[in-house]
Short mmCIF file of C-alpha atoms and ligand atoms in Angstrom, two decimals:
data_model
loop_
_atom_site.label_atom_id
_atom_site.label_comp_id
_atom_site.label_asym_id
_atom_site.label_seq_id
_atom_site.Cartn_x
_atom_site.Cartn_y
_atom_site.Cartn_z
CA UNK Z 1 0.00 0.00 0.00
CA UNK Z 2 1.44 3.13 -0.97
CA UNK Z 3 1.81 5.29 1.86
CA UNK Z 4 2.28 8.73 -0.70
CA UNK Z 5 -1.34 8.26 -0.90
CA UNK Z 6 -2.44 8.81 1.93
CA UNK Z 7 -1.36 12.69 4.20
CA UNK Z 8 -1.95 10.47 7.40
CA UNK Z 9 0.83 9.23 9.76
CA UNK Z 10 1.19 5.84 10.21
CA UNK Z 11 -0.74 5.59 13.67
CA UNK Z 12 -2.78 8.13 12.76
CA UNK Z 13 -7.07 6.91 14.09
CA UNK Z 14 -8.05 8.41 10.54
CA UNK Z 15 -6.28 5.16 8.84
CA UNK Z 16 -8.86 3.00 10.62
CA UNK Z 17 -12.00 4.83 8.52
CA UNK Z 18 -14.18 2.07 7.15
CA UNK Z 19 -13.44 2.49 3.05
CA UNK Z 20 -16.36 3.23 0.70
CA UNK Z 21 -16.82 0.13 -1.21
CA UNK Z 22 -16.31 -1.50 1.87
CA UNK Z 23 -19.31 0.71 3.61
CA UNK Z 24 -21.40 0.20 0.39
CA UNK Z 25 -21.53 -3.59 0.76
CA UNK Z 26 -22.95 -3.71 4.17
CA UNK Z 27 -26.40 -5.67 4.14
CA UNK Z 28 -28.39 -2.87 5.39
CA UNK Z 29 -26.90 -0.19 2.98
CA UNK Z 30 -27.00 -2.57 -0.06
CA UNK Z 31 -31.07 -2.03 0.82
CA UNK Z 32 -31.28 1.34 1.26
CA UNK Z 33 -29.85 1.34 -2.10
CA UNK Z 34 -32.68 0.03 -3.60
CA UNK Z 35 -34.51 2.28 -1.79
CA UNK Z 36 -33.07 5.55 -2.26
CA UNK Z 37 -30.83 5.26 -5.16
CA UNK Z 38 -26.79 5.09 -5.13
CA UNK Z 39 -26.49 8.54 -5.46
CA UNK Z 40 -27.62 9.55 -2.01
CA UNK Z 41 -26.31 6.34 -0.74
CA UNK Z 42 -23.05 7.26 -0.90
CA UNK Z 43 -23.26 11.28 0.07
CA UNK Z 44 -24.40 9.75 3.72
CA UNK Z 45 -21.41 7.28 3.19
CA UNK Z 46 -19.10 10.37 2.65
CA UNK Z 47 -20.31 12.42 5.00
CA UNK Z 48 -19.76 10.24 7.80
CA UNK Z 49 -16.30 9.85 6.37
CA UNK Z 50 -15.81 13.25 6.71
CA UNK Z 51 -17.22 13.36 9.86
CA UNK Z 52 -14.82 10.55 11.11
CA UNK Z 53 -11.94 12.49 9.52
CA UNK Z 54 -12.85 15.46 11.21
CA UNK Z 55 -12.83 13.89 14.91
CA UNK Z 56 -16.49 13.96 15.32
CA UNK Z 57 -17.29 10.62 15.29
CA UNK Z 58 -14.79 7.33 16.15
CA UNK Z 59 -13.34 4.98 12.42
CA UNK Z 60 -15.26 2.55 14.19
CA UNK Z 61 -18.81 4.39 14.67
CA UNK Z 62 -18.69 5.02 11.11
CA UNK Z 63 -20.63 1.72 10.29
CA UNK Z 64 -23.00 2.03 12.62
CA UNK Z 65 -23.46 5.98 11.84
CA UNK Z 66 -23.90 4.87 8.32
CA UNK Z 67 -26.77 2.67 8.56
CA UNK Z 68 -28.60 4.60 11.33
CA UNK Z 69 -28.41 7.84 8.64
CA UNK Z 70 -29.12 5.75 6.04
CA UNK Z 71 -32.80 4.55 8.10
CA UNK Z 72 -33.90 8.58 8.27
CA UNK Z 73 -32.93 9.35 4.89
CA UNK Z 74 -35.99 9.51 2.93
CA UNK Z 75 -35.99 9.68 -0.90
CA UNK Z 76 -37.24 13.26 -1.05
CA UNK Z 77 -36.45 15.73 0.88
CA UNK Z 78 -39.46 16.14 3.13
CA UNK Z 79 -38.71 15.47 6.80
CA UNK Z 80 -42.07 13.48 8.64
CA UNK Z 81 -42.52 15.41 11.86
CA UNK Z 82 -45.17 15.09 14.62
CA UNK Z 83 -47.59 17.86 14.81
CA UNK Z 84 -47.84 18.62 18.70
CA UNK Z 85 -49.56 22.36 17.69
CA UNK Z 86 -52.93 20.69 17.98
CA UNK Z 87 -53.72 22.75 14.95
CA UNK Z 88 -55.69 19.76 12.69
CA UNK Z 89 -55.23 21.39 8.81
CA UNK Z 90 -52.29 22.95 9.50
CA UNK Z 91 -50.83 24.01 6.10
CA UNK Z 92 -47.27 24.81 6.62
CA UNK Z 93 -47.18 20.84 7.49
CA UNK Z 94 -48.78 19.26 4.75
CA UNK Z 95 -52.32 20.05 6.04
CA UNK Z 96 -54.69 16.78 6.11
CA UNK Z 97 -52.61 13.53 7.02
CA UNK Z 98 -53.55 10.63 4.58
CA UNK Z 99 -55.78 7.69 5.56
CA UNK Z 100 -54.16 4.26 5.69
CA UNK Z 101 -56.27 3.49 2.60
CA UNK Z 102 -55.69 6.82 0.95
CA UNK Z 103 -51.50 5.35 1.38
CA UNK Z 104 -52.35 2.22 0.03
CA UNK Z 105 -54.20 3.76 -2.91
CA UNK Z 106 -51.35 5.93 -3.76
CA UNK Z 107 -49.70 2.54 -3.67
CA UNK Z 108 -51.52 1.34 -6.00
CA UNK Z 109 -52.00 4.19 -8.32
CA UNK Z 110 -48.20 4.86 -8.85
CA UNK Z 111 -47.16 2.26 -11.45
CA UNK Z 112 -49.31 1.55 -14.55
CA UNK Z 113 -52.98 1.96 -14.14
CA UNK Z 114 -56.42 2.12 -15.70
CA UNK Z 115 -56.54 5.70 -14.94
CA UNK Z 116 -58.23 6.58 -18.31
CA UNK Z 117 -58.35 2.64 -20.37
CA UNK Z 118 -61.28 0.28 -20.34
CA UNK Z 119 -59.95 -2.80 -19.65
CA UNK Z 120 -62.67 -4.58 -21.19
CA UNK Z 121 -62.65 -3.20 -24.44
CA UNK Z 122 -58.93 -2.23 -24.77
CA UNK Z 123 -59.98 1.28 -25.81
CA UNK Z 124 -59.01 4.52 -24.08
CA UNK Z 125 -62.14 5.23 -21.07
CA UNK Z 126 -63.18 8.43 -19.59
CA UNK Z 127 -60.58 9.55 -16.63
CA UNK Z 128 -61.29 9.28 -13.11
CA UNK Z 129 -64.51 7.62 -13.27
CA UNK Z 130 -64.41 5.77 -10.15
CA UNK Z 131 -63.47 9.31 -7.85
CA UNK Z 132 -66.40 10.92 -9.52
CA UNK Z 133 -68.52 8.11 -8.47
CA UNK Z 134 -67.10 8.22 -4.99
CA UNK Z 135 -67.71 11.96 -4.61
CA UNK Z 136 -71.63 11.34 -5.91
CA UNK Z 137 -72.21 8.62 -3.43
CA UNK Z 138 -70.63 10.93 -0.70
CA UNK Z 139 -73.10 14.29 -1.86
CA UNK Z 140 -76.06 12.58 -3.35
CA UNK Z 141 -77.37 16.20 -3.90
CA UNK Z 142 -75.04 16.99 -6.45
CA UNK Z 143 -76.10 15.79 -9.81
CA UNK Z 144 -72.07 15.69 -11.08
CA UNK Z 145 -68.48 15.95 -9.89
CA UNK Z 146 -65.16 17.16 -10.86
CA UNK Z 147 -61.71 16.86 -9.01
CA UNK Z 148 -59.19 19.53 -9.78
CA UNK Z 149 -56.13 20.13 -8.29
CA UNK Z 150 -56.98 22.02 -5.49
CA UNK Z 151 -59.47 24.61 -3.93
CA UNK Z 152 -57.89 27.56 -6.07
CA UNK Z 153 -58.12 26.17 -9.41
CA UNK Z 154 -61.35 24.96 -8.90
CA UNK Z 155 -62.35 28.49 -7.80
CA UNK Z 156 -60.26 29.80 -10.92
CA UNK Z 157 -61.62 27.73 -13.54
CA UNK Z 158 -64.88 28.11 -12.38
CA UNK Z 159 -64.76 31.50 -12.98
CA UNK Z 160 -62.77 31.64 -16.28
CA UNK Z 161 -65.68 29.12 -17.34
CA UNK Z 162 -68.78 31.41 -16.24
CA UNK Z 163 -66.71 35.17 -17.07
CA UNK Z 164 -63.67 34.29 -18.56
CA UNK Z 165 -62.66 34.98 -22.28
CA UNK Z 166 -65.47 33.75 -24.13
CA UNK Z 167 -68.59 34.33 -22.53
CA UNK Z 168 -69.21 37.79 -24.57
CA UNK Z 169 -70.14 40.32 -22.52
CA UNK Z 170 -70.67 38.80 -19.42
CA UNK Z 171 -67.90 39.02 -17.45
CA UNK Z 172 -69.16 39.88 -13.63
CA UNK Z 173 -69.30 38.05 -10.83
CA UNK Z 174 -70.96 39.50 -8.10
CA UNK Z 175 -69.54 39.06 -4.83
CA UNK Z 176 -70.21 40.61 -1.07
CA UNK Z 177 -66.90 42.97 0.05
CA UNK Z 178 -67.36 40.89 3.81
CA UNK Z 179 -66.32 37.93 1.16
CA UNK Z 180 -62.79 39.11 0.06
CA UNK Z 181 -60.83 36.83 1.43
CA UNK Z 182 -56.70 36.57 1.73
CA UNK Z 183 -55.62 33.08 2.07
CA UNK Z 184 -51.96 32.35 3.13
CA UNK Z 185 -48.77 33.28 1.35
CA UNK Z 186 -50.55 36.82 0.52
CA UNK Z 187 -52.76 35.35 -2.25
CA UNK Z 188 -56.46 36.84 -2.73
CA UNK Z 189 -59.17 35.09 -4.31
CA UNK Z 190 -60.59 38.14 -5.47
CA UNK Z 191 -57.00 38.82 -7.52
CA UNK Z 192 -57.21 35.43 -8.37
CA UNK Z 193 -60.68 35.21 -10.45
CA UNK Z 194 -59.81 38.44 -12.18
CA UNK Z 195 -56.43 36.93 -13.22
CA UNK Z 196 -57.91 35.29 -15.97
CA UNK Z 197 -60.31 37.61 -17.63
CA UNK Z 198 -63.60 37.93 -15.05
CA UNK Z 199 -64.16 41.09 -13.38
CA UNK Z 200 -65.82 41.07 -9.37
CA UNK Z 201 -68.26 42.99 -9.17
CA UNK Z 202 -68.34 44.16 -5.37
CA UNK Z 203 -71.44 44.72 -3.73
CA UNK Z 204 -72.20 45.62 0.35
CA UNK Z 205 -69.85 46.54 3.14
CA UNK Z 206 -66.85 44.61 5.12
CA UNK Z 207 -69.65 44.16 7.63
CA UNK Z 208 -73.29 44.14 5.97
CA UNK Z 209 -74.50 42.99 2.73
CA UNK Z 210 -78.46 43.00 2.00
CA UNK Z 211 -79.66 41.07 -0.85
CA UNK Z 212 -80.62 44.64 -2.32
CA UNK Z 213 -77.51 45.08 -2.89
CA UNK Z 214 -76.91 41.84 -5.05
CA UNK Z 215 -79.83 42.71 -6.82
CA UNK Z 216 -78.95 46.27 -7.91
CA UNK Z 217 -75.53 45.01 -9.11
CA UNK Z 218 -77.02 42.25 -11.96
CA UNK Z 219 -77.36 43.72 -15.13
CA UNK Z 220 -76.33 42.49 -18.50
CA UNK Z 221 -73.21 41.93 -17.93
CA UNK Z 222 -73.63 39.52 -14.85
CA UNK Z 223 -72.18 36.12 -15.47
CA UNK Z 224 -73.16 34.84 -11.97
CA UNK Z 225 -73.04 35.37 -8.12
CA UNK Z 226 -70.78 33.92 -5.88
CA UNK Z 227 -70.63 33.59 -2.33
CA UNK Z 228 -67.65 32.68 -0.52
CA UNK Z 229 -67.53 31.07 3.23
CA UNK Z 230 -65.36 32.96 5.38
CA UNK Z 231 -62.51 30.07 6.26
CA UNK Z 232 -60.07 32.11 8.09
CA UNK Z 233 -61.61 35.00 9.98
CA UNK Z 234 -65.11 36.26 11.20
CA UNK Z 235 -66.78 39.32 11.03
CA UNK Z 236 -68.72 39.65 14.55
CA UNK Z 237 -71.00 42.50 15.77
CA UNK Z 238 -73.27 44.66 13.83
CA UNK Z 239 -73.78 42.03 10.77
CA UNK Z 240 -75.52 41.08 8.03
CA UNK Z 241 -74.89 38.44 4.86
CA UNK Z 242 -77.40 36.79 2.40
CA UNK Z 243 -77.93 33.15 2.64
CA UNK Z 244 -77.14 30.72 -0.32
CA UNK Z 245 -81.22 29.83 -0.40
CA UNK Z 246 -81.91 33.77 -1.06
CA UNK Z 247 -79.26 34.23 -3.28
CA UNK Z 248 -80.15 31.42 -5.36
CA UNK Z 249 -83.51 32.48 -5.97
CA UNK Z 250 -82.18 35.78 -6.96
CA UNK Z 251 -80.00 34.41 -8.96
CA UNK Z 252 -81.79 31.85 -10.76
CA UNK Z 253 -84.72 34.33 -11.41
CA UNK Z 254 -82.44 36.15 -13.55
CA UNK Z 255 -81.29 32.98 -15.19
CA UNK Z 256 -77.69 32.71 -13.57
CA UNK Z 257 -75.62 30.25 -11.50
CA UNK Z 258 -74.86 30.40 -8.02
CA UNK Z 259 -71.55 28.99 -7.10
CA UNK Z 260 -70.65 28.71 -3.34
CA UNK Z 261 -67.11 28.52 -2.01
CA UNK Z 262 -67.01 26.47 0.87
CA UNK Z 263 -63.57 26.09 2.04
CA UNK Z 264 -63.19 23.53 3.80
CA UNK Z 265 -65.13 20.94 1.92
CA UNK Z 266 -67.12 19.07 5.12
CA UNK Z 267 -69.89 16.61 3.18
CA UNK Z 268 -71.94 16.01 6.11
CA UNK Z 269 -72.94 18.36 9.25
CA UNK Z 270 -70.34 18.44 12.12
CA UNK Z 271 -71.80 19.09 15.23
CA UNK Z 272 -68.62 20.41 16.45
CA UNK Z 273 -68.14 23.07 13.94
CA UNK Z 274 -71.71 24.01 13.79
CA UNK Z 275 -70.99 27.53 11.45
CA UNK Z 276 -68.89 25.52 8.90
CA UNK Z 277 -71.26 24.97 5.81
CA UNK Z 278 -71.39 21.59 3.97
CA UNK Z 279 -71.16 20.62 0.27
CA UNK Z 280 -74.47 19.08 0.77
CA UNK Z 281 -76.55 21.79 2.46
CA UNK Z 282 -74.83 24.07 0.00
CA UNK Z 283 -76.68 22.29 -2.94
CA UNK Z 284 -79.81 21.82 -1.18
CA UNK Z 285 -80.35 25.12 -0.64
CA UNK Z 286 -79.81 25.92 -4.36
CA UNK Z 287 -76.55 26.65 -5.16
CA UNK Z 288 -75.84 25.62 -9.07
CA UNK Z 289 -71.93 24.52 -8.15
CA UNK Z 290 -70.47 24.09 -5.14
CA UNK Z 291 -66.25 23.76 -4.74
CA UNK Z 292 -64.20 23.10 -1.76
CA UNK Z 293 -60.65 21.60 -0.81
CA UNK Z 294 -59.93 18.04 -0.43
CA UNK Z 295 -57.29 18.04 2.00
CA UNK Z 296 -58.86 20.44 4.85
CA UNK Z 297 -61.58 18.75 6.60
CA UNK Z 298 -62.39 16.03 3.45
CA UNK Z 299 -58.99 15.01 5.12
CA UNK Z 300 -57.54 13.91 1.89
CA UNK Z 301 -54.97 14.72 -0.66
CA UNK Z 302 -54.55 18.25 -2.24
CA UNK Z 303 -57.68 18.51 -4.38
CA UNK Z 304 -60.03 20.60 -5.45
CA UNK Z 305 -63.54 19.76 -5.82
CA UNK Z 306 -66.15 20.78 -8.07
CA UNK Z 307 -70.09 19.61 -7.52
CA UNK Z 308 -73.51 21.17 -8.85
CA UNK Z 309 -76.11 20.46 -11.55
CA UNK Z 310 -75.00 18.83 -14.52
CA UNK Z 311 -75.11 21.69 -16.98
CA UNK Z 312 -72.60 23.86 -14.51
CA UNK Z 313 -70.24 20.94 -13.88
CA UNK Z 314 -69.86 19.84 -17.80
CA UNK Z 315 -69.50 23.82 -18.72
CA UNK Z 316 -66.88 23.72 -16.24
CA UNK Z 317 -65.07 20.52 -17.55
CA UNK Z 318 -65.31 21.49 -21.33
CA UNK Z 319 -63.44 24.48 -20.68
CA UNK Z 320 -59.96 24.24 -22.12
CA UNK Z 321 -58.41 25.30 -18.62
CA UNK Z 322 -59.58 22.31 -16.99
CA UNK Z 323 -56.79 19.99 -19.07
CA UNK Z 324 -54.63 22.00 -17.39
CA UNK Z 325 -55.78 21.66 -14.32
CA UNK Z 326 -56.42 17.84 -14.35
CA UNK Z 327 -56.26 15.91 -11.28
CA UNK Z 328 -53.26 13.51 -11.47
CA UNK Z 329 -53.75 9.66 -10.99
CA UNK Z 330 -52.18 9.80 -7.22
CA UNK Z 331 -55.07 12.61 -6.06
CA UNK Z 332 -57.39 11.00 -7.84
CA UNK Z 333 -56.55 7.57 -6.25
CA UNK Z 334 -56.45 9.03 -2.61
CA UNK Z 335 -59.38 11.37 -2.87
CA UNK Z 336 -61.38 8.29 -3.90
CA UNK Z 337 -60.20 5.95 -0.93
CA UNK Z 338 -60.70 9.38 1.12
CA UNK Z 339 -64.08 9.94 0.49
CA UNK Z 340 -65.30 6.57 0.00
CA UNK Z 341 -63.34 5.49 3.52
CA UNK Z 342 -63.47 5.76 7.22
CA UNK Z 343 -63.36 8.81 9.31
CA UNK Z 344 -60.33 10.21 7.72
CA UNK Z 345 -57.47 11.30 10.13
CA UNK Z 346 -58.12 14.79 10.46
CA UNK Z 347 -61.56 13.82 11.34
CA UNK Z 348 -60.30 11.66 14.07
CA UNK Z 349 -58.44 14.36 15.50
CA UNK Z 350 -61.57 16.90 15.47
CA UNK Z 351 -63.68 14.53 18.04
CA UNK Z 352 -60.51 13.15 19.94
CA UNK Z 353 -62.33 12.59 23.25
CA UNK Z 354 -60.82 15.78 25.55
CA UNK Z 355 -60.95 13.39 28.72
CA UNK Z 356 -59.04 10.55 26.78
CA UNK Z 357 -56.90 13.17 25.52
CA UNK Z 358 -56.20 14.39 28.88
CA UNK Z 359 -55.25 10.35 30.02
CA UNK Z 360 -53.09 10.02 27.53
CA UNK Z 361 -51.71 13.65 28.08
CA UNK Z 362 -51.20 12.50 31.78
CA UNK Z 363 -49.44 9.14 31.15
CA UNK Z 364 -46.86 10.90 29.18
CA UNK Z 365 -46.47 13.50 32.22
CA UNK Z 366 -45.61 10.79 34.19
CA UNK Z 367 -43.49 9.00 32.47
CA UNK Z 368 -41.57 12.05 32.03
CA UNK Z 369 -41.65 13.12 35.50
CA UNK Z 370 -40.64 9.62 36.58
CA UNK Z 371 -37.26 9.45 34.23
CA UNK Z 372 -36.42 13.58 35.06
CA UNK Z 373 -37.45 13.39 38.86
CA UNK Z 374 -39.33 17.02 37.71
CA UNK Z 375 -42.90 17.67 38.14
CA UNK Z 376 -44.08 18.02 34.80
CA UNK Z 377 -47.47 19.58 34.40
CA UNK Z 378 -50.48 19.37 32.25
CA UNK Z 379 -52.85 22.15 31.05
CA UNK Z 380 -55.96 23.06 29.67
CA UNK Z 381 -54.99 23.91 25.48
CA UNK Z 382 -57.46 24.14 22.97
CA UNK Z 383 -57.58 22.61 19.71
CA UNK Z 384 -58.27 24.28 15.86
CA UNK Z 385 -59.16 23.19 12.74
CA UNK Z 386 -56.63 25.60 11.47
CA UNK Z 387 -57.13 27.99 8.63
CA UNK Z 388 -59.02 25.26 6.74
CA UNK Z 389 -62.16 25.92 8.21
CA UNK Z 390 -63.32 26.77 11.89
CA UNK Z 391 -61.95 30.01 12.66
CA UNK Z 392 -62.02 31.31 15.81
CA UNK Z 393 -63.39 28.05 17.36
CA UNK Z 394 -61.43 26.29 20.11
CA UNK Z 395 -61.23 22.59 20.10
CA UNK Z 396 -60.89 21.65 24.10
CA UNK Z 397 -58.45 20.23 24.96
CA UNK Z 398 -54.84 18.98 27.10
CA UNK Z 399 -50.79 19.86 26.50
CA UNK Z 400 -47.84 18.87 28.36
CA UNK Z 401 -46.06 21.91 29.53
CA UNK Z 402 -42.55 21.79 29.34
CA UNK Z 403 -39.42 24.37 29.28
CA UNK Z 404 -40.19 27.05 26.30
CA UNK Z 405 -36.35 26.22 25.27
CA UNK Z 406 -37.61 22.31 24.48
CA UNK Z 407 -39.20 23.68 20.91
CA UNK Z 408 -36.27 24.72 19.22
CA UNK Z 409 -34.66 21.34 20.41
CA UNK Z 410 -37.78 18.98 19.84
CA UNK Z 411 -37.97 20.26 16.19
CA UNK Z 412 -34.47 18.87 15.74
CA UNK Z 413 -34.64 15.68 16.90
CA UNK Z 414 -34.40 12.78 14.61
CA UNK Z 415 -38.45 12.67 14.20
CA UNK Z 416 -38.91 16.81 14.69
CA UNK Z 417 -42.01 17.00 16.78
CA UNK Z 418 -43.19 20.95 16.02
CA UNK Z 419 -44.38 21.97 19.21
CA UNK Z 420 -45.95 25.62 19.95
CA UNK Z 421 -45.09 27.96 22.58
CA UNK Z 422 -47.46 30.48 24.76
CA UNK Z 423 -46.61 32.28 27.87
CA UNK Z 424 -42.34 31.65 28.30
CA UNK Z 425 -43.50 27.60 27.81
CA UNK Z 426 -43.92 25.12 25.72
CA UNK Z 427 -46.94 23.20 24.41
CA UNK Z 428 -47.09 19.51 23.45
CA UNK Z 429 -50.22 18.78 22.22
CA UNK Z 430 -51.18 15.24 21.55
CA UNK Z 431 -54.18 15.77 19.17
CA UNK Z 432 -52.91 15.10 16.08
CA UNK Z 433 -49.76 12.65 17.30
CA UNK Z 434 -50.91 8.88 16.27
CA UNK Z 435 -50.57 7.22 20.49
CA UNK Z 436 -48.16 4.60 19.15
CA UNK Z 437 -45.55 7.35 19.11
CA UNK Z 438 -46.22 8.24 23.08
CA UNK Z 439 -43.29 5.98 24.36
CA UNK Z 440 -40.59 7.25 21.88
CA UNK Z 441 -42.01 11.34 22.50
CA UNK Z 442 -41.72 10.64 26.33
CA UNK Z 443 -38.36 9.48 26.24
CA UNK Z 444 -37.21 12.03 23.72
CA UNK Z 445 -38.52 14.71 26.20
CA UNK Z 446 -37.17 13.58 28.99
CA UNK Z 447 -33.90 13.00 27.32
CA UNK Z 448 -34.13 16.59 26.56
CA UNK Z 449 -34.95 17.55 29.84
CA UNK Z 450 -31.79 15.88 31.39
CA UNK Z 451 -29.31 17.11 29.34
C1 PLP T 501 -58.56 27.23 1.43
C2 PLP T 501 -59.52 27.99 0.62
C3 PLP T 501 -59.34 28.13 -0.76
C4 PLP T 501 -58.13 27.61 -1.47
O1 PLP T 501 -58.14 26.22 -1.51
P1 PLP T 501 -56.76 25.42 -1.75
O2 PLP T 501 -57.19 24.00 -1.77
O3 PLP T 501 -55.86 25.79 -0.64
O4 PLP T 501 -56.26 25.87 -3.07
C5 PLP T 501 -60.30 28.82 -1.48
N1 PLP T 501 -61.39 29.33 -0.87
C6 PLP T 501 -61.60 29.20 0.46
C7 PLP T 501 -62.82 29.78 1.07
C8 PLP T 501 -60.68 28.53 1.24
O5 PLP T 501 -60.87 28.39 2.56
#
């Protein structure tokens, strides 16, 4: 062996530094290989190389550094955390969780499927037959479905549809200024519609809106009224708005569609959330379409949904945005197991019991308590839907209170658990954490706690 090669003295630890094709035919790495590709296979091979040469880590950790990396590594870049904010549709992290059978329909969806082929005759068949079906059977009052990409292309090609380019003169929608909603990132839906060609017609105050109003503002240029549910804020006090059964007499006696913004997308009445409209009641009462989101309290994957009468729907699907809007195959797959499922996750997390939370909330406190020899407390913390639906309404609920320095250092654990703090302390709320990760949490936290 030629010692030119190598800087390092004879006796020198760095010699002893596992080599890489040595590290790359390890059982274990040999499988993440398959699993993540050689390519980021070896940068976690090098890197603990480095490490190793640096000091940080012993020649003989290296192996075992390797293949614990190598377990965490994930083949995108995403890093799963635990959401401890008790904030359900929480959008900075993904917002709805997917179902066990939405997973294993994305499964199933990813290689070659019969997305848009009739197996029985060999020819090409109509695309996403089976979702449309699902969403039918979940909304019997809507007489047809379509699943977009998500809530702001639905609203968007909706409205290029009804008042884009194309539709002549009428170009207005009429919409209530208590309706002009920002959602995140600094986006407006109001900015949004008129990107494409429509022009909102405004009508009422932030705070009241009469039907009077909506019926000075049609004219011949009306294309249709719109009403949008107010997901993220509310407007309390001296108030006034026109319901969707009003409006859609008003609208239908001058021979236009309704369409009614939900939000959140709920298909069925929650008791809990008693202001948050439904897809269903939303039809009933007479609006023509009817579009929500499909991962806020549907509890499924980014989508956006699109139900009414049949005339409004097929308008909507002719128009030549729609192709580019088209769901994929993988939404399509999980909305379908979504909506056709169980209680959905987020769901779950909405009517967690608040005693059973507290139990559970309680068992981690002491297991805590018992490995830190620290009192470690639990406190009243309410839940929320988050800004997909349910604003301003607390959730009851239980957190484990712990130092307000613990969130910076729970987020970068292994698993990141994002945690929020109030009040010089930090929350741990175990809402939306699945209980099978309560022993590994504990000892994290206390581990924390002693160092
Ligand atoms: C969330 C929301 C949207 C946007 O839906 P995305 O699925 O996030 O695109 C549109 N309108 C309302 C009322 C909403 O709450």
């Amino acid at each position: 062996m030629s010692r030119t090669a190598s800087p390092v003295a004879g006796d020198d630890p760095r010699r002893r530094i596992p080599r890489t094709d040595a590290l790359l035919a390890l059982d274990e790495v040999e499988r993440a290989k398959q699993r993540l590709g050689e390519e980021r296979v070896r940068d976690v091979v090098r890197d603990m190389q480095s490490r190793a040469r640096a000091g940080a880590i012993a020649p003989e950790e290296v192996e075992g550094a390797v293949i614990a990396a190598l377990e965490s590594v994930h083949a995108c870049a995403f890093t799963p955390v635990l959401n401890a904010t008790g904030v359900i549709v929480h959008t900075n992290l993904g917002r709805a969780p997917l179902s066990p059978q939405a997973i294993n329909a994305l499964e199933a969806a990813a290689g070659y499927v019969d997305v848009e082929f009739d197996l029985a005759t060999g020819l090409r068949g109509k695309r996403g037959v089976s979702t449309r079906e699902a969403l039918l059977k979940a909304c019997p009052a809507a007489q047809d479905a379509l699943a977009v990409n998500n809530g702001a292309a639905a609203l968007s090609l909706i409205a290029t549809a009804l008042a884009g380019p194309g539709s002549g003169k009428r170009r207005e929608i009429v919409l209530s200024r208590g309706e002009m909603i920002e959602i995140g990132a600094g986006f407006r839906l109001t900015e949004l519609i008129e990107s494409t060609g429509p022009v909102i017609h405004e009508v009422g105050t932030t705070n009241r809106t009469h039907l009077a109003d909506y019926e000075k503002a049609l004219g011949e240029n009306t294309a249709a009224l719109l009403k949008i549910h107010a997901s993220n804020y509310v407007i309390k006090g001296f108030t006034s708005a026109v319901g969707i059964a009003e409006l859609a007499d008003l609208a239908h006696a001058h021979d236009l569609p309704l369409i009614v913004d939900i939000g959140s997308g709920l298909f069925s009445p929650e008791p809990l959330l008693p202001d948050e409209p439904t897809l269903t009641e939303a039809l009933e009462q007479g609006a023509d379409l009817v579009l929500a989101s499909g991962d806020k309290l549907v509890g499924g994957p980014q989508a956006g949904l699109i139900l009414g009468k049949k005339e409004w729907v097929e308008r909507v699907a002719r128009h030549p945005l729609a192709r580019a809007m088209r769901a994929d195959k993988l939404l399509l797959a999980a909305l379908e197991a979504t909506v056709g499922g169980p209680t959905p996750p987020v769901l779950e997390a909405l009517h967690t019991d608040p005693d059973a939370l507290k139990a559970r909330t309680e068992r981690l406190a002491d297991v805590v308590s018992e490995r830190t020899n620290e009192p470690c407390e639990v406190v009243p913390h309410d839940g929320r839907v988050g800004g997909g639906g349910g604003a301003e309404v607390p959730i009851p609920g239980w957190a484990l209170s712990v130092p307000e320095r613990l969130a910076t250092e729970l987020r970068s654990l292994e698993q990141p658990v994002v945690a929020t703090t109030r009040d010089g302390v930090c929350l741990v709320d175990l809402r939306c954490i699945p209980e099978s990760e309560d022993d590994s949490l504990a000892s994290a936290i206390a581990a924390l706690l002693t160092r």
